Amino acid sequence: MRIVSDRECCGCAACCDICPEDAVSMQDTGGFWRPVTDEAHCTGCGLCRRVCPARKSSHAGRKQDGFRDKTDGRKQSRTEDVTDDRKQGGMSDGTDAGEKSCLEDIEKSRCYAAWSRDKKRHYHSASGGLAGELSEEVIRSGGFVAGVIFDSGTGIARHIVTDRVSDIPRISKSKYVLSNKTGVYRETEKRLADGQEGLFIGVPCEVNAVYAYLDARNPGLTGKLITADLLCHGGSSPRCLREHLAYVSRGKHVRDVTFRGGRFDCRLTAWSENWRILYQGFQYQDAYFKNFMRHCLFQEACYVCPFAGGHRQGDITLGDFWGIAEAVAAENPLQGMNMVLVNSRKGRELFLKIKSRTVCFERDRQEAVRGNDTLKEPTEKPEEYDRLWRIIPEKGFDAAMKNVYGESEFYLYWKNRFIYYIQKCRGMIRMVLKFISRILQGGGLELCSKTACRIDVCGLPVSFVSLQQHGGNRNVCG
């Protein structure tokens, strides 16, 4: 049984988990996770098609006109579901059509700019650390969290379900690749049926899929599940990342891959077994990261995504708060800030539990929409996309880059190595010169109260430890 065409599939894997005969498996075909049906075991029950987000004419689970009630899964209006003490005003005359449509969809959502008061969590997170705060609250209350990790054993990103606080750092930070979700829906259902409450963190199509799965299996369990959907530009090819890591790691085992957060924010960093850096590529210089930012590695369904826009699928929506007013940005001592949309009563109850552990500003929804294009419409498909993806399945990622962009893994690899070492030497020289200067002046150095600052090196955003002169006001960044 053909569930859906490869062009329409979003790789959610709900069809795989719902199959009672285990006749559907997720395989990397053509560069993305796709369902493959074993016709010998398929009974034609149709459950796989029933839960498929791509086949639904309306949005299951989270619809534009209603949210699920906490207790029994029934729908109720947004007006009833979200408190009505709104502070935001109406739309300005300068609001374009896309913004107006989005604002109509999220008019009952409350919008915040927020970040964690836990400086370590905030610094090492991709944005403001809110996903970590939400996860810890649910786990410490006896619940579980479903989120994405990089699996060092298989070398892929995959969803896991955990009730351990120690796993929160693993499911934090952005993974800029399509994850394998096989088994996550079954495990989520099992834990809900056992009496645990849970938090499911994923992109909108995944949140839609988990509700569709529960609707088909046990609708009464949806009241125990809280969902957080992440602003998403598109699901990137796991094949391209796998080939890229194999090249830059030079055959060594990769324990983890990070893209955002901490000292190496906005760099693709591959870590070895003993947590040494195997490779580091800058956002607009690394072969994979650069093409991710070009939006050319996404699956085709992402360019017509029905879940982009204001009709949010989750109880809470999380993302970067791009375009925030300078007055608010100036309050943030570190590097990231979450845009938070609270979309339902369940979402509001959970957010209020962690609010005291965050720095939080209520903002106008229009500000969030203007800074985040995916709150208006899907990502635009690049002109060279079809040409690129005619080559990748047959000849691979490197060959496609050479053919389409005139770039190679070899060139970009050594370019990144050169920039990395030049930058490292520059930082060391600055620190040594400043240290000598202070010795000659009879002074000393102490760590600045601000743990990090931002500068641009070769036009790229980089985080560095900040040193402050003893008794002075000037900062010296290495």
CSV table of C-alpha atoms in Angstrom, one decimal, residues 60 67 70 161 166 193 200-201 268 292 325 335 339 394 397:
chain,number,residue,atom,x,y,z
A,60,ALA,CA,-5.7,16.9,13.2
A,67,PHE,CA,-7.8,23.4,21.1
A,70,LYS,CA,-7.1,18.9,29.1
A,161,VAL,CA,11.4,9.5,25.4
A,166,SER,CA,20.4,14.2,33.0
A,193,ALA,CA,-1.4,4.9,29.4
A,200,PHE,CA,6.4,16.3,23.4
A,201,ILE,CA,8.8,18.7,21.7
A,268,LEU,CA,28.9,22.9,13.0
A,292,PHE,CA,21.2,24.4,5.2
A,325,ALA,CA,13.2,45.7,20.2
A,335,GLN,CA,23.4,35.4,23.4
A,339,MET,CA,10.0,33.8,21.2
A,394,GLU,CA,22.9,9.3,-7.6
A,397,PHE,CA,26.4,15.6,-1.6
